[in-house]
């Protein structure tokens, strides 16, 4: 059956109108590359941010001659070092202690001496006085304490969020010895899901600032 006359004109007009509408809908639904790019950048940023905490943490202890406990946190770091000593990761412990800091009228050196004296492992632990206020400066104090020490393999113990930066600093500043690192963890101070706790977020921000400063400036001077 053929279409002719007014009927044919009406059909063609309807097809043309429908076709135009379809083209308009298709054009309207074409992907907007700008918003795709924005979504990609946002997604990538969220992914990187979610891993910002775990990137800071290294926990890779290796058998060593000496277990070095960095100054700062005074509960979990020494305890972790004692565990590693018992597990055979080291033969002795060197405990970094701020030289002039005081706690309620007693110096940290005095408190650390008493702490070590009361331990069953006291004969295997020595104290290194620390005057520096940064990890880089602390490495120089440790270098002085190890000036006549034959230890070649050193296992660094520090807070988990501080491990990657500490290992980088000691490898750079005290070259000539082998280093590995073990993490001590404190739920009150830090966790991988840093966005879920205010204190964790503060710790992450502070450590990332120090890491960037070390990588961009401090290691070059």
Coordinates of N, CA and C in Angstrom, one line a residue:
X1 N 0.8 -1.2 0.0 CA 0.0 0.0 0.0 C 0.9 1.2 0.0
X2 N 0.6 2.2 -1.0 CA 1.5 3.4 -1.1 C 0.8 4.5 -0.4
X3 N 1.7 5.5 0.0 CA 1.2 6.7 0.6 C 1.3 7.8 -0.4
X4 N 0.1 8.5 -0.5 CA 0.1 9.6 -1.5 C -0.8 10.7 -1.0
X5 N -0.6 11.8 -1.7 CA -1.4 13.0 -1.4 C -1.2 13.5 0.0
X6 N -2.3 14.1 0.6 CA -2.2 14.6 2.0 C -1.6 13.7 3.0
X7 N -2.0 12.4 2.8 CA -1.6 11.4 3.8 C -0.1 11.3 3.8
X8 N 0.5 11.3 2.6 CA 2.0 11.2 2.5 C 2.7 12.4 3.1
X9 N 2.1 13.6 2.9 CA 2.7 14.8 3.5 C 2.7 14.8 5.0
X10 N 1.5 14.3 5.6 CA 1.4 14.2 7.0 C 2.4 13.2 7.6
X11 N 2.6 12.1 7.0 CA 3.5 11.1 7.5 C 4.9 11.6 7.5
X12 N 5.3 12.3 6.4 CA 6.7 12.8 6.3 C 6.9 13.9 7.4
X13 N 5.9 14.7 7.6 CA 6.0 15.8 8.6 C 6.2 15.2 9.9
X14 N 5.4 14.2 10.2 CA 5.5 13.5 11.6 C 6.9 12.9 11.8
X15 N 7.4 12.2 10.7 CA 8.7 11.6 10.8 C 9.8 12.6 11.0
X16 N 9.6 13.7 10.3 CA 10.6 14.8 10.4 C 10.6 15.4 11.8
X17 N 9.4 15.6 12.4 CA 9.3 16.1 13.7 C 9.9 15.2 14.8
X18 N 9.6 13.9 14.6 CA 10.1 12.9 15.6 C 11.6 12.8 15.5
X19 N 12.1 12.8 14.2 CA 13.5 12.7 14.0 C 14.3 13.9 14.6
X20 N 13.7 15.1 14.5 CA 14.3 16.3 15.1 C 14.4 16.1 16.6
X21 N 13.3 15.6 17.2 CA 13.3 15.4 18.6 C 14.3 14.4 19.1
X22 N 14.4 13.3 18.3 CA 15.4 12.3 18.7 C 16.8 12.9 18.6
X23 N 17.1 13.7 17.6 CA 18.4 14.3 17.5 C 18.7 15.2 18.6
X24 N 17.6 16.0 19.1 CA 17.8 16.9 20.2 C 18.1 16.1 21.5
X25 N 17.4 15.0 21.7 CA 17.6 14.2 22.9 C 19.0 13.6 22.9
X26 N 19.5 13.1 21.7 CA 20.8 12.6 21.6 C 21.9 13.6 21.9
X27 N 21.7 14.8 21.3 CA 22.6 15.9 21.5 C 22.7 16.3 23.0
X28 N 21.5 16.4 23.6 CA 21.4 16.7 25.0 C 22.1 15.7 25.9
X29 N 22.1 14.5 25.5 CA 22.7 13.4 26.3 C 24.2 13.1 26.0
X30 N 24.8 13.9 25.1 CA 26.2 13.7 24.8 C 27.0 13.9 26.1
X31 N 28.0 13.1 26.3 CA 28.8 13.3 27.6 C 29.6 14.6 27.6
X32 N 29.6 15.2 28.7 CA 30.3 16.5 28.9 C 31.7 16.2 29.4
X33 N 32.7 16.4 28.6 CA 34.1 16.0 28.9 C 34.6 16.7 30.1
X34 N 34.1 17.9 30.3 CA 34.6 18.7 31.5 C 34.2 18.1 32.8
X35 N 32.9 17.6 32.9 CA 32.5 17.0 34.1 C 33.1 15.6 34.3
X36 N 33.3 14.9 33.2 CA 34.0 13.6 33.3 C 35.4 13.8 33.9
X37 N 36.1 14.8 33.4 CA 37.5 15.1 33.9 C 37.4 15.5 35.4
X38 N 36.4 16.3 35.8 CA 36.2 16.7 37.2 C 36.0 15.5 38.0
X39 N 35.1 14.6 37.6 CA 34.8 13.4 38.3 C 36.0 12.5 38.5
X40 N 36.8 12.4 37.4 CA 38.0 11.6 37.5 C 39.0 12.2 38.5
X41 N 39.2 13.5 38.5 CA 40.2 14.1 39.4 C 39.7 13.9 40.8
X42 N 38.4 14.1 41.1 CA 37.8 14.0 42.4 C 38.0 12.5 42.9
X43 N 37.7 11.6 42.0 CA 37.8 10.2 42.4 C 39.3 9.8 42.7
X44 N 40.2 10.3 41.9 CA 41.6 10.0 42.1 C 42.1 10.7 43.4
X45 N 41.6 11.9 43.7 CA 42.0 12.6 44.9 C 41.5 11.8 46.1
X46 N 40.3 11.3 46.1 CA 39.7 10.6 47.2 C 40.5 9.3 47.4
X47 N 40.8 8.6 46.3 CA 41.6 7.4 46.4 C 43.0 7.6 47.0
X48 N 43.7 8.6 46.6 CA 45.0 8.9 47.2 C 44.9 9.3 48.6
X49 N 43.9 10.1 48.9 CA 43.7 10.6 50.3 C 43.4 9.4 51.3
X50 N 42.7 8.4 50.8 CA 42.3 7.3 51.6 C 43.6 6.4 51.9
X51 N 44.6 6.6 51.1 CA 45.8 5.8 51.3 C 47.0 6.6 51.9
X52 N 46.7 7.9 52.2 CA 47.7 8.8 52.7 C 48.3 8.3 54.1
X53 N 47.4 7.7 54.9 CA 47.9 7.2 56.2 C 48.7 6.0 56.1
X54 N 48.3 5.0 55.3 CA 49.0 3.7 55.2 C 50.3 3.9 54.5
X55 N 50.5 5.0 53.6 CA 51.7 5.2 52.9 C 52.8 5.6 54.0
X56 N 52.5 6.2 55.0 CA 53.5 6.7 56.0 C 54.1 5.5 56.8
X57 N 53.4 4.4 56.8 CA 53.7 3.3 57.8 C 54.6 2.2 57.1
X58 N 55.7 1.9 57.7 CA 56.5 0.8 57.3 C 56.7 -0.1 58.6
X59 N 56.5 -1.4 58.5 CA 56.8 -2.3 59.6 C 57.5 -3.5 59.0
X60 N 58.8 -3.3 58.8 CA 59.6 -4.4 58.2 C 60.9 -4.7 58.9
X61 N 60.7 -5.2 60.2 CA 61.9 -5.4 61.0 C 62.8 -6.6 60.4
X62 N 64.1 -6.4 60.5 CA 65.0 -7.4 60.0 C 66.0 -7.7 61.2
X63 N 66.5 -8.9 61.2 CA 67.5 -9.3 62.2 C 68.7 -8.3 62.2
X64 N 69.0 -7.7 63.4 CA 70.0 -6.6 63.4 C 70.9 -6.8 64.6
X65 N 72.0 -6.0 64.7 CA 72.9 -6.0 65.8 C 72.4 -5.2 66.9
X66 N 71.6 -4.1 66.6 CA 71.1 -3.2 67.6 C 69.7 -2.7 67.3
X67 N 68.9 -2.6 68.3 CA 67.6 -2.0 68.2 C 67.6 -0.6 68.7
X68 N 67.3 0.3 67.9 CA 67.4 1.8 68.3 C 65.9 2.3 68.4
X69 N 65.7 2.8 69.7 CA 64.4 3.3 70.0 C 64.4 4.9 69.9
X70 N 63.7 5.5 69.0 CA 63.8 6.9 68.8 C 63.0 7.6 69.9
X71 N 63.5 8.8 70.2 CA 62.9 9.6 71.3 C 61.5 10.1 70.9
X72 N 60.7 10.4 71.9 CA 59.3 10.9 71.6 C 58.4 10.1 72.5
X73 N 57.6 9.3 71.9 CA 56.6 8.4 72.7 C 57.4 7.5 73.6
X74 N 57.0 7.4 74.9 CA 57.8 6.7 75.9 C 57.2 5.4 76.4
X75 N 56.1 4.9 75.9 CA 55.5 3.7 76.4 C 55.5 2.6 75.3
X76 N 54.9 2.8 74.2 CA 54.8 1.7 73.2 C 56.1 1.5 72.4
X77 N 56.9 2.5 72.2 CA 58.1 2.4 71.5 C 59.1 1.5 72.3
X78 N 59.4 1.8 73.6 CA 60.2 0.9 74.3 C 59.7 -0.5 74.4
X79 N 58.4 -0.7 74.6 CA 57.7 -2.0 74.7 C 57.9 -2.8 73.5
X80 N 57.7 -2.1 72.3 CA 57.9 -2.8 71.0 C 59.4 -3.3 70.9
X81 N 60.3 -2.4 71.3 CA 61.7 -2.8 71.3 C 62.0 -4.0 72.1
X82 N 61.5 -4.1 73.3 CA 61.6 -5.3 74.1 C 61.1 -6.5 73.5
X83 N 59.9 -6.4 72.9 CA 59.4 -7.5 72.1 C 60.3 -8.0 71.0
X84 N 60.8 -7.1 70.3 CA 61.8 -7.4 69.2 C 63.0 -8.1 69.7
X85 N 63.5 -7.6 70.9 CA 64.7 -8.2 71.5 C 64.4 -9.6 71.9
X86 N 63.3 -9.9 72.5 CA 62.9 -11.2 72.9 C 62.7 -12.1 71.7
X87 N 62.3 -11.6 70.5 CA 62.1 -12.4 69.3 C 63.4 -12.6 68.5
X88 N 64.5 -12.1 69.0 CA 65.8 -12.3 68.4 C 66.1 -11.3 67.2
X89 N 65.4 -10.2 67.1 CA 65.6 -9.3 66.1 C 66.9 -8.4 66.4
X90 N 67.3 -8.4 67.6 CA 68.5 -7.6 68.0 C 69.2 -8.2 69.2
X91 N 70.4 -7.8 69.4 CA 71.2 -8.3 70.5 C 71.1 -7.3 71.7
X92 N 70.9 -6.1 71.5 CA 70.8 -5.1 72.5 C 69.9 -3.9 72.1
X93 N 69.6 -3.0 73.0 CA 68.8 -1.9 72.7 C 69.5 -0.6 73.1
X94 N 69.4 0.4 72.2 CA 69.8 1.8 72.5 C 68.6 2.7 72.5
X95 N 68.4 3.3 73.7 CA 67.2 4.1 73.9 C 67.5 5.6 73.9
X96 N 67.0 6.2 72.9 CA 67.1 7.7 72.8 C 66.3 8.4 73.8
X97 N 66.9 9.3 74.6 CA 66.2 10.1 75.6 C 66.6 11.5 75.5
X98 N 65.6 12.5 75.5 CA 65.9 13.9 75.5 C 66.8 14.2 76.8
X99 N 67.8 15.0 76.5 CA 68.8 15.2 77.5 C 68.4 16.2 78.6
X100 N 67.6 17.2 78.3 CA 67.3 18.3 79.2 C 65.8 18.4 79.6
X101 N 65.0 17.6 79.0 CA 63.5 17.7 79.2 C 63.2 17.2 80.6
X102 N 62.2 17.8 81.2 CA 61.8 17.5 82.6 C 60.3 17.1 82.6
X103 N 59.9 16.2 83.5 CA 58.6 15.8 83.7 C 58.3 15.8 85.2
X104 N 57.5 16.8 85.6 CA 57.1 17.0 87.0 C 58.3 17.0 87.9
X105 N 59.3 17.7 87.6 CA 60.5 17.9 88.4 C 61.6 17.0 88.2
X106 N 61.4 15.9 87.5 CA 62.5 14.9 87.2 C 62.8 15.0 85.7
X107 N 64.1 14.8 85.4 CA 64.5 14.8 84.0 C 64.1 13.5 83.4
X108 N 63.9 13.5 82.1 CA 63.6 12.3 81.4 C 64.8 11.3 81.5
X109 N 66.0 11.8 81.5 CA 67.2 11.0 81.7 C 67.1 10.2 83.0
X110 N 66.7 10.9 84.1 CA 66.6 10.2 85.4 C 65.5 9.1 85.3
X111 N 64.3 9.5 84.7 CA 63.2 8.6 84.6 C 63.6 7.4 83.8
X112 N 64.3 7.6 82.7 CA 64.7 6.5 81.8 C 65.7 5.6 82.5
X113 N 66.6 6.2 83.2 CA 67.6 5.4 83.9 C 66.9 4.4 84.9
X114 N 65.9 4.9 85.6 CA 65.2 4.1 86.6 C 64.4 3.0 85.8
X115 N 63.8 3.4 84.7 CA 63.0 2.5 83.9 C 63.9 1.3 83.5
X116 N 65.0 1.6 82.9 CA 65.9 0.6 82.4 C 66.4 -0.3 83.6
X117 N 66.8 0.4 84.7 CA 67.3 -0.3 85.9 C 66.4 -1.4 86.4
X118 N 65.1 -1.1 86.3 CA 64.1 -2.1 86.8 C 63.7 -3.2 85.8
X119 N 64.3 -3.2 84.6 CA 63.9 -4.2 83.6 C 64.8 -5.4 83.8
X120 N 64.3 -6.6 83.5 CA 65.1 -7.8 83.5 C 66.2 -7.8 82.4
X121 N 65.9 -7.0 81.4 CA 66.9 -6.9 80.3 C 67.9 -5.7 80.4
X122 N 68.0 -5.2 81.6 CA 68.7 -3.9 81.8 C 70.2 -4.0 81.3
X123 N 70.8 -5.2 81.4 CA 72.2 -5.4 81.0 C 72.3 -5.2 79.4
X124 N 71.2 -5.3 78.7 CA 71.3 -5.3 77.3 C 70.8 -3.9 76.8
X125 N 70.5 -2.9 77.6 CA 70.0 -1.7 77.2 C 70.9 -0.5 77.7
X126 N 71.1 0.4 76.8 CA 71.9 1.6 77.1 C 71.1 2.8 76.6
X127 N 71.5 4.0 77.1 CA 70.7 5.2 76.8 C 71.6 6.2 76.0
X128 N 71.0 6.8 75.0 CA 71.7 7.8 74.2 C 71.1 9.2 74.5
X129 N 71.8 10.1 75.1 CA 71.2 11.5 75.3 C 71.0 12.2 74.0
X130 N 69.8 12.8 73.9 CA 69.4 13.5 72.6 C 69.2 15.0 72.9
X131 N 69.9 15.8 72.2 CA 69.7 17.2 72.3 C 68.9 17.8 71.1
X132 N 68.9 17.1 70.0 CA 68.2 17.6 68.8 C 66.7 17.6 69.0
X133 N 66.1 18.5 68.3 CA 64.6 18.6 68.3 C 63.9 18.0 67.1
X134 N 64.7 17.6 66.1 CA 64.1 17.0 64.9 C 64.7 15.6 64.7
X135 N 64.1 14.8 63.8 CA 64.6 13.5 63.6 C 66.0 13.6 63.0
X136 N 66.2 14.5 62.1 CA 67.5 14.7 61.5 C 68.6 15.1 62.5
X137 N 68.2 16.0 63.4 CA 69.2 16.3 64.5 C 69.4 15.1 65.4
X138 N 68.4 14.4 65.7 CA 68.5 13.2 66.5 C 69.4 12.2 65.9
X139 N 69.4 12.0 64.6 CA 70.3 11.1 63.9 C 71.8 11.5 64.2
X140 N 72.1 12.8 64.3 CA 73.4 13.2 64.6 C 73.8 12.9 66.0
X141 N 72.9 13.0 66.9 CA 73.1 12.6 68.3 C 73.4 11.1 68.4
X142 N 72.6 10.3 67.6 CA 72.8 8.8 67.6 C 74.2 8.5 67.0
X143 N 74.6 9.2 66.0 CA 75.9 9.0 65.4 C 77.0 9.2 66.4
X144 N 76.8 10.2 67.3 CA 77.8 10.4 68.3 C 77.8 9.2 69.3
X145 N 76.7 8.7 69.7 CA 76.6 7.6 70.6 C 77.1 6.3 70.0
X146 N 77.1 6.2 68.7 CA 77.5 5.0 68.0 C 79.0 5.1 67.4
X147 N 79.6 6.2 67.8 CA 80.9 6.5 67.2 C 81.9 5.3 67.3
X148 N 81.9 4.6 68.4 CA 82.8 3.5 68.6 C 82.0 2.2 68.8
X149 N 80.8 2.1 68.2 CA 80.0 0.9 68.3 C 80.1 0.1 67.0
X150 N 80.4 -1.1 67.1 CA 80.6 -2.0 65.9 C 79.3 -2.4 65.2
X151 N 78.2 -2.0 65.7 CA 76.9 -2.4 65.1 C 76.8 -1.9 63.7
X152 N 76.5 -2.8 62.8 CA 76.4 -2.5 61.4 C 74.9 -2.5 60.9
X153 N 74.1 -3.4 61.6 CA 72.7 -3.5 61.2 C 71.9 -3.0 62.3
X154 N 71.1 -1.9 62.0 CA 70.4 -1.2 63.1 C 68.9 -1.3 62.7
X155 N 68.1 -1.7 63.7 CA 66.6 -1.8 63.6 C 66.0 -0.6 64.3
X156 N 65.4 0.3 63.6 CA 64.8 1.5 64.2 C 63.4 1.2 64.7
X157 N 63.1 1.6 65.9 CA 61.7 1.5 66.4 C 61.1 2.9 66.7
X158 N 60.0 3.1 66.1 CA 59.3 4.4 66.3 C 57.8 4.3 66.1
X159 N 57.1 5.3 66.3 CA 55.6 5.3 66.1 C 55.3 5.0 64.6
X160 N 54.3 4.3 64.3 CA 54.0 3.8 63.0 C 54.0 4.9 61.9
X161 N 53.3 6.1 62.2 CA 53.2 7.1 61.3 C 54.6 7.8 61.0
X162 N 55.6 7.5 61.8 CA 56.9 8.2 61.7 C 57.9 7.3 61.0
X163 N 57.5 6.0 60.7 CA 58.5 5.0 60.3 C 59.1 5.3 59.0
X164 N 58.3 5.7 57.9 CA 58.9 5.9 56.6 C 59.9 7.0 56.6
X165 N 59.5 8.1 57.2 CA 60.4 9.3 57.2 C 61.6 9.0 58.1
X166 N 61.5 8.4 59.2 CA 62.6 8.1 60.1 C 63.7 7.2 59.3
X167 N 63.2 6.2 58.6 CA 64.1 5.3 57.9 C 64.8 6.1 56.8
X168 N 64.1 6.9 56.1 CA 64.7 7.7 55.0 C 65.8 8.6 55.6
X169 N 65.5 9.3 56.7 CA 66.5 10.2 57.3 C 67.8 9.5 57.8
X170 N 67.6 8.4 58.5 CA 68.8 7.6 59.0 C 69.6 7.1 57.9
X171 N 69.0 6.6 56.8 CA 69.7 6.1 55.7 C 70.5 7.2 55.0
X172 N 70.0 8.4 55.0 CA 70.6 9.5 54.3 C 71.7 10.1 55.2
X173 N 71.4 10.3 56.5 CA 72.3 11.0 57.4 C 73.4 10.1 58.0
X174 N 73.1 8.9 58.2 CA 74.1 7.9 58.8 C 74.4 6.8 57.8
X175 N 74.8 7.2 56.6 CA 75.2 6.2 55.6 C 76.3 5.3 56.1
X176 N 76.4 4.1 55.5 CA 77.5 3.2 55.9 C 77.0 2.1 56.8
X177 N 75.8 2.1 57.3 CA 75.2 1.1 58.1 C 73.9 0.6 57.5
X178 N 73.4 -0.6 57.8 CA 72.2 -1.1 57.3 C 71.0 -0.8 58.2
X179 N 69.9 -0.4 57.7 CA 68.8 0.0 58.5 C 67.5 -0.7 58.1
X180 N 66.7 -1.1 59.1 CA 65.3 -1.5 58.9 C 64.5 -0.8 59.9
X181 N 63.2 -1.0 59.9 CA 62.3 -0.2 60.8 C 61.2 -1.1 61.2
X182 N 60.7 -0.9 62.5 CA 59.6 -1.6 63.1 C 58.7 -0.5 63.6
X183 N 57.4 -0.7 63.5 CA 56.4 0.3 63.9 C 55.8 -0.1 65.3
X184 N 55.6 0.9 66.1 CA 54.8 0.7 67.3 C 53.5 1.5 67.1
X185 N 52.4 0.9 67.6 CA 51.1 1.5 67.3 C 50.4 2.0 68.5
X186 N 49.7 3.1 68.4 CA 48.9 3.7 69.5 C 47.6 4.1 68.9
X187 N 46.5 3.5 69.2 CA 45.2 3.8 68.7 C 44.8 5.2 69.0
X188 N 45.3 5.8 70.1 CA 44.9 7.1 70.5 C 45.6 8.2 69.6
X189 N 46.7 7.8 68.9 CA 47.5 8.8 68.1 C 47.2 8.7 66.6
X190 N 47.0 7.5 66.1 CA 47.0 7.4 64.7 C 46.3 6.0 64.2
X191 N 45.7 6.1 63.0 CA 45.2 4.9 62.3 C 45.1 5.2 60.9
X192 N 45.1 4.2 60.1 CA 45.0 4.3 58.6 C 43.7 5.1 58.2
X193 N 42.6 4.8 58.8 CA 41.4 5.5 58.5 C 41.3 6.9 59.2
X194 N 42.3 7.7 58.8 CA 42.6 9.0 59.5 C 41.4 9.9 59.6
X195 N 40.5 9.8 58.6 CA 39.4 10.7 58.5 C 38.3 10.4 59.5
X196 N 38.4 9.3 60.2 CA 37.4 8.9 61.2 C 37.6 9.5 62.6
X197 N 38.8 10.0 62.8 CA 39.2 10.6 64.1 C 39.9 11.9 64.0
X198 N 39.5 12.8 64.7 CA 40.2 14.2 64.7 C 41.7 14.1 65.0
X199 N 42.0 13.3 66.0 CA 43.4 13.2 66.4 C 44.3 12.6 65.3
X200 N 43.7 11.5 64.7 CA 44.4 10.9 63.6 C 44.6 11.8 62.5
X201 N 43.6 12.6 62.1 CA 43.8 13.6 61.0 C 44.9 14.6 61.4
X202 N 44.9 15.1 62.6 CA 46.0 16.0 63.0 C 47.4 15.4 62.9
X203 N 47.5 14.2 63.3 CA 48.8 13.5 63.2 C 49.2 13.3 61.8
X204 N 48.2 12.9 60.9 CA 48.5 12.7 59.5 C 49.0 14.0 58.9
X205 N 48.3 15.1 59.1 CA 48.6 16.4 58.6 C 50.0 16.8 59.0
X206 N 50.3 16.7 60.3 CA 51.6 17.1 60.8 C 52.8 16.2 60.2
X207 N 52.6 14.9 60.1 CA 53.6 14.1 59.5 C 53.8 14.3 58.1
X208 N 52.8 14.5 57.3 CA 52.9 14.8 55.9 C 53.7 16.1 55.7
X209 N 53.4 17.1 56.5 CA 54.1 18.4 56.4 C 55.6 18.2 56.6
X210 N 56.0 17.4 57.6 CA 57.4 17.1 58.0 C 58.0 16.2 56.8
X211 N 57.3 15.3 56.3 CA 57.8 14.5 55.2 C 58.1 15.3 54.0
X212 N 57.2 16.2 53.6 CA 57.4 17.0 52.5 C 58.6 18.0 52.7
X213 N 58.7 18.5 53.9 CA 59.8 19.4 54.2 C 61.1 18.6 54.1
X214 N 61.2 17.4 54.6 CA 62.4 16.6 54.6 C 62.8 16.3 53.1
X215 N 61.8 15.8 52.3 CA 62.1 15.5 50.9 C 62.4 16.7 50.1
X216 N 61.8 17.8 50.3 CA 62.0 18.9 49.4 C 63.1 19.8 49.8
X217 N 63.4 19.9 51.1 CA 64.4 20.9 51.6 C 65.5 20.3 52.5
X218 N 65.1 19.7 53.6 CA 66.0 19.3 54.6 C 67.1 18.3 54.2
X219 N 66.8 17.4 53.3 CA 67.8 16.4 52.9 C 68.8 17.0 51.9
X220 N 68.5 18.2 51.4 CA 69.5 18.8 50.5 C 70.4 19.8 51.1
X221 N 70.3 19.9 52.4 CA 71.2 20.9 53.0 C 72.0 20.3 54.2

